[in-house]
Short mmCIF file of C-alpha atoms and ligand atoms in Angstrom, two decimals:
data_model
loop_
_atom_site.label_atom_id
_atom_site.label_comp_id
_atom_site.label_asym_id
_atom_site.label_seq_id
_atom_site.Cartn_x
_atom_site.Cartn_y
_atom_site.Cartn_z
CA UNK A 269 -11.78 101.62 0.93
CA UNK A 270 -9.04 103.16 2.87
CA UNK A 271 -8.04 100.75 5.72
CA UNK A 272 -6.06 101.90 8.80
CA UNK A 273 -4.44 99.48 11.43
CA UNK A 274 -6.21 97.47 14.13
CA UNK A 275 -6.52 99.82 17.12
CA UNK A 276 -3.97 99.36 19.55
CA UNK A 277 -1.15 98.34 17.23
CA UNK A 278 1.15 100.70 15.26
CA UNK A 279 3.48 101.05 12.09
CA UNK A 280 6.81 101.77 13.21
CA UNK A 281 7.72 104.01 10.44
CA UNK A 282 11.30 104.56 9.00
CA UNK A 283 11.70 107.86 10.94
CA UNK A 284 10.84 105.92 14.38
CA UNK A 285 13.38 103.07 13.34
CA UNK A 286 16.99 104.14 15.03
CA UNK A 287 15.71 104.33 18.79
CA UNK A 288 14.50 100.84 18.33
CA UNK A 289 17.57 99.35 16.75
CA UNK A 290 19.59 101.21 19.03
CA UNK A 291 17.35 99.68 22.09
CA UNK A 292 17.92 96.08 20.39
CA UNK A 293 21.43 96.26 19.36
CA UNK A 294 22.35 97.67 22.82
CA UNK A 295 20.31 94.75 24.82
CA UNK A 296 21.95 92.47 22.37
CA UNK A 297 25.16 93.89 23.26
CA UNK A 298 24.59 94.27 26.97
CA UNK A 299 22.57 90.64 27.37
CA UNK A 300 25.26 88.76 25.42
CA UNK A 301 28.40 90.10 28.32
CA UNK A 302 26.31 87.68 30.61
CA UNK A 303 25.87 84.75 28.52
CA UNK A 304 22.76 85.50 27.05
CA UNK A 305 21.97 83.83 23.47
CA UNK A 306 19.33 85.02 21.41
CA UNK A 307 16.21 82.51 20.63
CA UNK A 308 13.74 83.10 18.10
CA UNK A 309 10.07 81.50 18.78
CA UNK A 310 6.57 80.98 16.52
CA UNK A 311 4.26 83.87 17.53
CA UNK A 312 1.55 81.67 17.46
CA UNK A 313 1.14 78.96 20.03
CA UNK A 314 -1.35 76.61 21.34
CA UNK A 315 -3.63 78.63 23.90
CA UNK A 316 -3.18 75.93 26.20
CA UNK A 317 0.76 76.66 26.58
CA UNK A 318 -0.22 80.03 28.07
CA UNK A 319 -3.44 79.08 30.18
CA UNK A 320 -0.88 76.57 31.95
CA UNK A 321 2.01 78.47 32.07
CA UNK A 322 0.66 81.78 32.43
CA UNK A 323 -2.88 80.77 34.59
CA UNK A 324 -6.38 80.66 34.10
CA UNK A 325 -7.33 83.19 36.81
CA UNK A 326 -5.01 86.01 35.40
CA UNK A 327 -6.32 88.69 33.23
CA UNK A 328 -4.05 87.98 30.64
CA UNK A 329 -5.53 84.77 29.96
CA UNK A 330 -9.32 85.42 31.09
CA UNK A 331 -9.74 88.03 28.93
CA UNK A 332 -6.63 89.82 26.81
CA UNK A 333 -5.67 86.60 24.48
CA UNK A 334 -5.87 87.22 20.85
CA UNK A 335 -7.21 83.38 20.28
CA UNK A 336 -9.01 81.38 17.34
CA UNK A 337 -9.34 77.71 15.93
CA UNK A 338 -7.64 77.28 12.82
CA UNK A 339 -9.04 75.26 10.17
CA UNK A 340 -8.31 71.47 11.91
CA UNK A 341 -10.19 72.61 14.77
CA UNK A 342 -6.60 73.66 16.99
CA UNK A 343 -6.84 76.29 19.27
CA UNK A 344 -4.17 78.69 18.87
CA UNK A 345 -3.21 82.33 20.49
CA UNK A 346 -0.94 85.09 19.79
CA UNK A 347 1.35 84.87 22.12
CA UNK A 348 1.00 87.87 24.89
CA UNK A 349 4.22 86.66 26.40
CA UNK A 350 7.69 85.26 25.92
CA UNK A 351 8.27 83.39 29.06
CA UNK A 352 5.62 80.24 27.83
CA UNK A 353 6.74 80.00 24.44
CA UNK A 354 10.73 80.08 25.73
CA UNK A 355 10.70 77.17 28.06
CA UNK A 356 8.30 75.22 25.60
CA UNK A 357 11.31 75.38 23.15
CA UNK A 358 13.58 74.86 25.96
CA UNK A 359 12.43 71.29 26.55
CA UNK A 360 11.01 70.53 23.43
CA UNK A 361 14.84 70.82 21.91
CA UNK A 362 15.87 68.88 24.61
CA UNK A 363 18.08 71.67 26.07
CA UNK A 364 17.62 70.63 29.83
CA UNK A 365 19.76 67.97 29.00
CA UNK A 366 22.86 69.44 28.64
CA UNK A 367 25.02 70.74 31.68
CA UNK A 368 24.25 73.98 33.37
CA UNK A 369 22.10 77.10 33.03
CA UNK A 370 20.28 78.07 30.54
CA UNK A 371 20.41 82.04 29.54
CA UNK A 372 18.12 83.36 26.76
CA UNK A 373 17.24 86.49 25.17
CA UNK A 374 14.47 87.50 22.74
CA UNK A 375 13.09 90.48 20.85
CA UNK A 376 9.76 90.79 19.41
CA UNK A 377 6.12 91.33 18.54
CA UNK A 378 3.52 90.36 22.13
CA UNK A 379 -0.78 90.58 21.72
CA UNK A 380 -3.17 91.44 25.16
CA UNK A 381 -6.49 92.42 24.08
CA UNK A 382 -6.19 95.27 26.37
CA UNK A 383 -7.73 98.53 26.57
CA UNK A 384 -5.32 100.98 24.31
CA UNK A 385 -3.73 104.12 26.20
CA UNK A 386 -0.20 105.49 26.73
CA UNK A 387 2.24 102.92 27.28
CA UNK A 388 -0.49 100.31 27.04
CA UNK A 389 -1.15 98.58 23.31
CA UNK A 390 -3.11 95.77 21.74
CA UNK A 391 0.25 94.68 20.17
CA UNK A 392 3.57 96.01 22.11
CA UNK A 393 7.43 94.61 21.78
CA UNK A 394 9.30 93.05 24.46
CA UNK A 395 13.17 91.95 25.12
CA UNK A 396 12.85 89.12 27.47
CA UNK A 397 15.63 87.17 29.38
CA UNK A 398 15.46 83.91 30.90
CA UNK A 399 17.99 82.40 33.27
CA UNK A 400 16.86 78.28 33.33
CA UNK A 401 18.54 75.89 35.82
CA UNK A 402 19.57 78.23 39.32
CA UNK A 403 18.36 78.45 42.77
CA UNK A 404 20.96 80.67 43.86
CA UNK A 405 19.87 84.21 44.64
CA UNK A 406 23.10 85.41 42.70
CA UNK A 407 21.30 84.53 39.43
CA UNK A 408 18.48 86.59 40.45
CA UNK A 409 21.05 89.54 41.82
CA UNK A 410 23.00 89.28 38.63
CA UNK A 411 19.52 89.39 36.33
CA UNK A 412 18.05 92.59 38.20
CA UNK A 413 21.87 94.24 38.22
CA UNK A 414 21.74 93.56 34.59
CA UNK A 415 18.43 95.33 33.70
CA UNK A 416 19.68 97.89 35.78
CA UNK A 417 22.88 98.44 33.70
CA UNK A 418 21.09 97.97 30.87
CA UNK A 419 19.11 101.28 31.39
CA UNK A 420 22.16 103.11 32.25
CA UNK A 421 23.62 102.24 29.17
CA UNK A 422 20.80 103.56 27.33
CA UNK A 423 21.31 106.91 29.03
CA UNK A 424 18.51 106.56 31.07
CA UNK A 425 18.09 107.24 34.60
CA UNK A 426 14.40 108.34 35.10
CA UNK A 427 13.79 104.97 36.76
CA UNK A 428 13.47 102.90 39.94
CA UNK A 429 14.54 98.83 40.50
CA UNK A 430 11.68 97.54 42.76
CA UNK A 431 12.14 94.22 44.55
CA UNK A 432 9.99 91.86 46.19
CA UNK A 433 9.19 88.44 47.44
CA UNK A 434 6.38 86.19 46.52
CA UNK A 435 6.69 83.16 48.80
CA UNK A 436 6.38 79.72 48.07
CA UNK A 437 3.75 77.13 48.19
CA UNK A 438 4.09 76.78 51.61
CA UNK A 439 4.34 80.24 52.46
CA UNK A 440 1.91 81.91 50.24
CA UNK A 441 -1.32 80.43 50.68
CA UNK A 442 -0.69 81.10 54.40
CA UNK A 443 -0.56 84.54 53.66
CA UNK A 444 -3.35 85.06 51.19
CA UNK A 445 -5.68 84.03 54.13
CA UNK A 446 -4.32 86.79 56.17
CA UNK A 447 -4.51 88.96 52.93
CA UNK A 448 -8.48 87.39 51.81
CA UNK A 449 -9.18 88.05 55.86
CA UNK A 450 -7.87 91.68 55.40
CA UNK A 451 -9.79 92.44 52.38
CA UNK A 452 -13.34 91.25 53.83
CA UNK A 453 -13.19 93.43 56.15
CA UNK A 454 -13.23 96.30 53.37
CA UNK A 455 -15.43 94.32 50.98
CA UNK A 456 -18.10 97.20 50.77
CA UNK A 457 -15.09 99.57 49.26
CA UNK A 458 -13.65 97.40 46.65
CA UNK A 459 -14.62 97.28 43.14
CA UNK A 460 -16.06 94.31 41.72
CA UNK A 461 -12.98 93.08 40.69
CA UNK A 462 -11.11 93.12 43.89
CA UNK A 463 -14.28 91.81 45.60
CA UNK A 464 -13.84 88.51 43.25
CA UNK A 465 -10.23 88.38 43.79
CA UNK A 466 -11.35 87.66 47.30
CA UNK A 467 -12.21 83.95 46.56
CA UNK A 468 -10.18 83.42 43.41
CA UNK A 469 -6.35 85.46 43.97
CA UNK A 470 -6.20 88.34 46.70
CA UNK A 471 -2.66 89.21 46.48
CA UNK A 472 -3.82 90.71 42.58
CA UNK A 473 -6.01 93.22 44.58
CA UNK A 474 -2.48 95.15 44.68
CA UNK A 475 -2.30 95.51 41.12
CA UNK A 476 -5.67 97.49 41.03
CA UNK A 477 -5.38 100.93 39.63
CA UNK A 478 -8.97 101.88 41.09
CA UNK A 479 -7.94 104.80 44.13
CA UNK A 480 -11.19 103.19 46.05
CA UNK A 481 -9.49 99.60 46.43
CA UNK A 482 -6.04 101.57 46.39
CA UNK A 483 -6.90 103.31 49.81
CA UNK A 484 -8.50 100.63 50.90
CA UNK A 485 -5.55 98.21 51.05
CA UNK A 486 -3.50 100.80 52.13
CA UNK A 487 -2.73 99.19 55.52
CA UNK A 488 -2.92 95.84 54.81
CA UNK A 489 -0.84 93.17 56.06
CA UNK A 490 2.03 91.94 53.86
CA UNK A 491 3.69 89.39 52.66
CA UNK A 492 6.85 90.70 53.38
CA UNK A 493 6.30 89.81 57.23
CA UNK A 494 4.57 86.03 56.05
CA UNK A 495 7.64 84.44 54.61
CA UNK A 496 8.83 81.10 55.69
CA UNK A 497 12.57 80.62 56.41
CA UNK A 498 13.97 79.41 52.97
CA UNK A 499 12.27 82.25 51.65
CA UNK A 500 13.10 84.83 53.58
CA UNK A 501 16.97 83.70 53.53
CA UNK A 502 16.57 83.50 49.71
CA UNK A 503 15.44 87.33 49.59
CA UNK A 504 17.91 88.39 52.15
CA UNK A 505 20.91 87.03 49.54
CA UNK A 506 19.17 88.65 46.98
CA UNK A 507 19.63 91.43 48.38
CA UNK A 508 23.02 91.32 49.86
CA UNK A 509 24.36 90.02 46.27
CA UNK A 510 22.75 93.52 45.37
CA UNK A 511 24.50 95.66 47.41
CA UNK A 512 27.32 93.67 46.70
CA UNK A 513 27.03 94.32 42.75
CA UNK A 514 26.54 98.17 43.62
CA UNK A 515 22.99 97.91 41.98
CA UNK A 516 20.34 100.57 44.01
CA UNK A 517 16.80 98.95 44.13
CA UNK A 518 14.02 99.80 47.08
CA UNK A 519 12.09 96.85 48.82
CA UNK A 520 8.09 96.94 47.79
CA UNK A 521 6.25 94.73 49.01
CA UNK A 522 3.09 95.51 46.87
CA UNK A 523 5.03 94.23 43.92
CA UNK A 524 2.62 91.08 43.07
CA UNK A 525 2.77 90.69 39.24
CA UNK A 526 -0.05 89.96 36.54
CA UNK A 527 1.13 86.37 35.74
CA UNK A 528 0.92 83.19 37.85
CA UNK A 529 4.18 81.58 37.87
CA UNK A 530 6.00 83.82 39.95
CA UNK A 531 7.43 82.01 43.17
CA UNK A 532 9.79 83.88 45.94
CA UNK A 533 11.72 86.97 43.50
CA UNK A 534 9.83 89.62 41.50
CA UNK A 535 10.74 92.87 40.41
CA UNK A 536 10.40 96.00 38.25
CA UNK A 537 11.91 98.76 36.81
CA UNK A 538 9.61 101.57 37.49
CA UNK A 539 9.24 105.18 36.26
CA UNK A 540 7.10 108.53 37.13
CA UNK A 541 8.00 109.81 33.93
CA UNK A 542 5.02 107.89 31.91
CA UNK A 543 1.82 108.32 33.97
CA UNK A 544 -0.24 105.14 35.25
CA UNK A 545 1.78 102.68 32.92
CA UNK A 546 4.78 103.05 35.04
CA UNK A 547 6.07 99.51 34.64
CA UNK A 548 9.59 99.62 31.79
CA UNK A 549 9.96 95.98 32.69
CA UNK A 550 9.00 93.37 35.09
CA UNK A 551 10.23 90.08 35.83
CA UNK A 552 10.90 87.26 38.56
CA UNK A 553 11.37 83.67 39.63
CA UNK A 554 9.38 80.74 38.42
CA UNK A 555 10.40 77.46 40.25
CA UNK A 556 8.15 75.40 38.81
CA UNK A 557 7.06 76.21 35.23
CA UNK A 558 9.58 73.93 33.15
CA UNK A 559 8.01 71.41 35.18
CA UNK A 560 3.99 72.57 35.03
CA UNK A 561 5.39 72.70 31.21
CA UNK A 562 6.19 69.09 31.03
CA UNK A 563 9.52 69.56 31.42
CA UNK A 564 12.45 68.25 34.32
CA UNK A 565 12.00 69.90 38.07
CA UNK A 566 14.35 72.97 37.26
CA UNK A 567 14.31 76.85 38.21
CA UNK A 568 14.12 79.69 36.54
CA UNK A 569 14.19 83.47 36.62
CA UNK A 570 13.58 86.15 33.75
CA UNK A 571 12.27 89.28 33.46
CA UNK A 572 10.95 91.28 30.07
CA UNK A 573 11.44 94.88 28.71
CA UNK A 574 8.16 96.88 27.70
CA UNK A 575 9.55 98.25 24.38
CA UNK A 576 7.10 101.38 23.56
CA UNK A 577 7.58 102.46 27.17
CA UNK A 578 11.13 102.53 26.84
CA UNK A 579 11.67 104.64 23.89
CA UNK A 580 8.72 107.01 25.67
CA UNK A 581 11.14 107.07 28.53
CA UNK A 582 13.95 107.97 26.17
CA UNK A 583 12.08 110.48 24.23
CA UNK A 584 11.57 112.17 27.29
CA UNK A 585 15.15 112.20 27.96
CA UNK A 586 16.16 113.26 24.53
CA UNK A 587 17.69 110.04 23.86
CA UNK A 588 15.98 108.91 20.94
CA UNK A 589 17.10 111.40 18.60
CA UNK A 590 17.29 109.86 14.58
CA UNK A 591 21.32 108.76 13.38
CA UNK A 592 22.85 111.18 10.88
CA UNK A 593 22.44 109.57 7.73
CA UNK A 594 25.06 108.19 5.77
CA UNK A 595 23.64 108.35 2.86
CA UNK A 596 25.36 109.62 -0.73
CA UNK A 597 22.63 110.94 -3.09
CA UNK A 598 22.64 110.92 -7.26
CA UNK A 599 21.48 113.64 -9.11
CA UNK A 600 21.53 112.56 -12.60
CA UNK A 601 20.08 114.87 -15.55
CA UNK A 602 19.23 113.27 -18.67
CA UNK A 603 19.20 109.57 -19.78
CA UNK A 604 23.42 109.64 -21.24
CA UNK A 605 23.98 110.29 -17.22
CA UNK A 606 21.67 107.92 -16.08
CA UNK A 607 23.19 105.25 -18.40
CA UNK A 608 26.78 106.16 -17.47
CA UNK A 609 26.16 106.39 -13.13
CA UNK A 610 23.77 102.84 -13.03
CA UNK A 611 26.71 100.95 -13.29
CA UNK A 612 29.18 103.13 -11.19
CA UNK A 613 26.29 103.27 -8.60
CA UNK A 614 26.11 99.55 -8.34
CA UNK A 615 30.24 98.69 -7.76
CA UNK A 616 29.94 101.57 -5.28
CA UNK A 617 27.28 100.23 -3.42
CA UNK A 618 29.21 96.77 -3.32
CA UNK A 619 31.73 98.24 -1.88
CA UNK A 620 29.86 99.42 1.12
CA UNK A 621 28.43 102.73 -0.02
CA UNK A 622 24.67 103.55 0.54
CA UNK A 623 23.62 105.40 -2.19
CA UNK A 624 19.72 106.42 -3.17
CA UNK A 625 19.16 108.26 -6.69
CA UNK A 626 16.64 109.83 -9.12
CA UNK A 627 14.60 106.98 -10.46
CA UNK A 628 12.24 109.78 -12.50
CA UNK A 629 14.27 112.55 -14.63
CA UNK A 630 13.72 114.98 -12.41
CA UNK A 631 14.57 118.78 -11.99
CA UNK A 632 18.03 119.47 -10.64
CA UNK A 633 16.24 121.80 -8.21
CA UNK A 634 13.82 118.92 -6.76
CA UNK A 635 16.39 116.53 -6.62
CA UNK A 636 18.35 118.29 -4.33
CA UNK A 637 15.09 118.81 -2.37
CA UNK A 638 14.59 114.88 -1.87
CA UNK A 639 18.34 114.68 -0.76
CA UNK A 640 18.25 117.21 1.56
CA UNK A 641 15.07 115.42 2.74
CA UNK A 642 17.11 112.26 3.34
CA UNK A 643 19.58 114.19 5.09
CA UNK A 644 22.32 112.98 2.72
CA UNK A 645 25.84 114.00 3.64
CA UNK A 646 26.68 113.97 -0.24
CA UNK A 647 25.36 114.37 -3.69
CA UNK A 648 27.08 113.40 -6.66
CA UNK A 649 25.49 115.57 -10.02
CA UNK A 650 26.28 114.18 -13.18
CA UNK A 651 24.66 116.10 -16.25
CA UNK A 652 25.25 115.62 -19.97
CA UNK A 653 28.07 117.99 -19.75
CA UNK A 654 29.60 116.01 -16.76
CA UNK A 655 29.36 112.80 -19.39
CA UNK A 656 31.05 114.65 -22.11
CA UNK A 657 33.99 115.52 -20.15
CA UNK A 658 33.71 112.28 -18.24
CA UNK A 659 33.28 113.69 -15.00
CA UNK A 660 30.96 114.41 -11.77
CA UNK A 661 30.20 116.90 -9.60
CA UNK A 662 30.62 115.99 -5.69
CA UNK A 663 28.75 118.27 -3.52
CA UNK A 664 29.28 118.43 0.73
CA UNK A 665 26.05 119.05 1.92
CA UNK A 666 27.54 120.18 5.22
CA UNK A 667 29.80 122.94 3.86
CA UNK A 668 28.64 123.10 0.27
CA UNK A 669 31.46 123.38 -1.04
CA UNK A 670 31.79 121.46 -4.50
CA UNK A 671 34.70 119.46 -6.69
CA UNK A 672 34.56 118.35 -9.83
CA UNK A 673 36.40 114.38 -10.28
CA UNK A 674 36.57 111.93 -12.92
CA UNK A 675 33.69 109.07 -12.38
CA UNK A 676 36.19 106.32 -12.90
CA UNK A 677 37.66 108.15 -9.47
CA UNK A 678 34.47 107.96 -7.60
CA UNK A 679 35.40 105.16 -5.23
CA UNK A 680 37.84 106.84 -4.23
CA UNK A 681 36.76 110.06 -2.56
CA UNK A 682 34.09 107.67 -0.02
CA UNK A 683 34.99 106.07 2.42
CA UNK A 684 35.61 102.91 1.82
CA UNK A 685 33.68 99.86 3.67
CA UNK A 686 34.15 95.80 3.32
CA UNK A 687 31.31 93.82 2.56
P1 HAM B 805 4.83 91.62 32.09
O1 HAM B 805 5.02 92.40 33.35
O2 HAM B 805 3.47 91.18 31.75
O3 HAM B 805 5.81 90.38 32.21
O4 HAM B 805 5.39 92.45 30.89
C1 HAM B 805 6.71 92.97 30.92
C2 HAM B 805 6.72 94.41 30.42
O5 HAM B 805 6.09 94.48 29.14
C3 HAM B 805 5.90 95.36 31.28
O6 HAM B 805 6.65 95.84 32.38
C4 HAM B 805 5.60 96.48 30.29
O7 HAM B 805 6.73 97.36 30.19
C5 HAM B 805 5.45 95.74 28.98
N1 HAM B 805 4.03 95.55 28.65
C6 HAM B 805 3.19 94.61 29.14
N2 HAM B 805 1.96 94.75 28.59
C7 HAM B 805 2.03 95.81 27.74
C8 HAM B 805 1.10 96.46 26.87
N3 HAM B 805 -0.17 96.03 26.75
N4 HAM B 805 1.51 97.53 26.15
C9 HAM B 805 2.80 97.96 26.25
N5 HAM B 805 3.72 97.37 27.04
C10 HAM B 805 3.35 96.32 27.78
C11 HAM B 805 5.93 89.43 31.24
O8 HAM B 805 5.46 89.52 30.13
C12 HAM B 805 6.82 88.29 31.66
N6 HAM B 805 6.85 87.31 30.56
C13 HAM B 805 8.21 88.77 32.02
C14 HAM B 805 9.10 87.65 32.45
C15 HAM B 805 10.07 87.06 31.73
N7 HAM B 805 9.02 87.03 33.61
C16 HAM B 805 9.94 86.07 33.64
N8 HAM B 805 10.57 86.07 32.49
#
């Protein structure tokens, strides 16, 4: 039986490996110069976590959970989002209590039973952020400026910061009757989706990808003109603490989001480089949640990093080139060299150098094969004759040129790293 992965989720192979540590070590790097610590949650969660926090009426929970009973009869999910699980841990550890915001970061592994394509997968990576605690608009501002320098860090400029806002629960329900009004009027030309959304969550009709229900909606009313006062101040110092942090974003007001929590901010990082999956990250405000979570009244704000699209975007770019390796490479011939190098290997790997070797006995010729494979910048060749006289050969790679040194002088001619 040969197996091959579930479809929609990949092996990130060794040769794939650098653009995605350099994407995490950079957002790392980046997150942590505004107070962003790194938290580290179960993938597995009770499904009711994410039919509260996320909703019951979004597709994400409807339909694209991976979710089972385990054997006491608990019903469990794979988490398809970071957001839930993160303020879960939040007030479970009893973090609320202490003074001031909240700022957390997290890398990993999220599951939506989706339909596979480019830049869409059954099991994707995200970096999220969250920001738990502020009202102000400058913690929004500062979040969205952050993403944006984030990208630019990577190199990557193929992209557009989108802004909207999404009301409150005064303001919103107001307009989704305009909105539901709207869209009766054009029931005949939406698909059955949108035609449900009707009754159940109109503003989601903007998040359709069908061109029918696309042109359709094309002059509908929006919310951007159905705010109430607090909410259209609150977007207004959004985006003067924008232009005030330099950042360039556009105002769309079809922005609506897949997940129910969102309240007044939302936003995304968009990109024409990557077809219909155009969203590199998406995020906003969720007043509310800690609480719907059992938690204190606070506010929040976050946003999360699609990782695949990303290093698509960054292929495309030529950013995602593989590291030079700094890897030395052993050649031994015969079992007196092998004998002799194990334990010069070992103290020089202690000391900081990576070294691979010939496990097998084999030819001089295919050796240098597999270290020219690896890209090694080095490869020491000790041979019987070598033994005798106590000595190795140390061959550049780069130049090929070659010295012969005693092996007790090894250490010396690498660079030397502490560990
Ligand atoms: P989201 O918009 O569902 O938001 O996902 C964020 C990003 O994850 C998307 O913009 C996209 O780049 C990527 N993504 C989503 N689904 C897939 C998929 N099936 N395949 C590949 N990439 C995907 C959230 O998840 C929120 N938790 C973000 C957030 C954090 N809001 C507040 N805090």
């Amino acid at each position: 039986m040969k197996y091959s992965s579930i479809k929609g989720m990949s092996d990130i192979m060794p040769s794939e490996i650098s653009a995605w540590q350099k994407l995490e070590s950079t957002a790392l790097e980046v997150f942590g110069l505004y107070g962003y610590l790194e938290i580290r949650t179960p993938i597995v969660e009770k499904t009711d976590l994410f039919v509260r926090g996320i909703g019951s009426n979004t597709m994400v929970v409807e339909k694209e959970m991976y979710s089972f009973k385990d054997i006491s009869d608990d019903m469990l999910s794979l988490r398809p989002e970071g957001t839930a699980s993160v303020i879960r841990a939040y007030i479970e550890s009893g973090a609320y209590q202490a003074e001031g915001i909240a700022k957390y970061v997290y890398i990993g592994p999220m599951f939506r039973r989706e339909r596979p394509q480019k830049g869409r997968y059954r099991q994707f990576h995200q970096i999220g952020v969250e920001a738990i605690g502020l009202s102000d608009p400058l913690i929004d501002a500062e979040q969205i400026a952050m993403g944006d320098f984030f990208f630019k860090k990577l190199g990557l400029s193929d992209f557009t910061t989108e802004i909207n806002s999404l009301g409150c629960k005064k303001c919103r329900p107001e307009y989704n009757k305009v909105f539901g009004e709207f869209l009766k009027t054009k029931h005949a030309r939406l698909c059955a989706d949108c035609q449900r959304r009707i009754l159940t969550n109109p503003l989601r009709a903007f998040d359709c990808k069908n061109p029918d229900c696309i042109a359709a909606i094309k002059e509908a009313p929006l919310i951007g003109s159905h705010l109430c006062k607090e909410c259209s101040d609150h977007f207004l110092s959004v985006q003067k603490r924008l232009n005030q942090l330099g950042t360039k974003f556009v105002v769309n007001h079809k922005i609506v989001r897949g997940l129910d929590y969102y309240m007044r901010t939302a936003f995304e990082y968009t990109t024409d480089k990557l077809g219909s999956q155009n969203a590199i990250a998406g995020g906003g405000r969720y007043d509310g949640l800690v609480h719907d979570l059992g938690g204190p009244n606070l506010p929040g704000v976050g946003f999360a990093i699609g990782m695949e699209r990303v290093i698509m975007l960054m292929q495309a770019s030529n950013l995602a080139a593989a590291a030079e390796s700094d890897m030395v490479f052993f050649a031994l011939l015969g079992e007196t060299a092998r004998e002799k190098a194990i334990p010069v290997i070992n103290s020089l790997r202690q000391d900081g150098i990576k070294i691979e070797l010939d496990y097998d006995g084999h030819s001089l010729k295919s050796q240098m094969r597999r270290a020219d494979k690896m890209a090694a910048h080095t490869v020491v060749i000790i041979g019987d004759e070598e033994v005798a006289k106590g000595k190795a050969v140390i061959r550049n790679m780069r130049t090929k040129e070659q010295e012969e040194v005693n092996i007790g002088d090894l250490a010396r001619h690498f660079v030397r790293i502490e560990v």
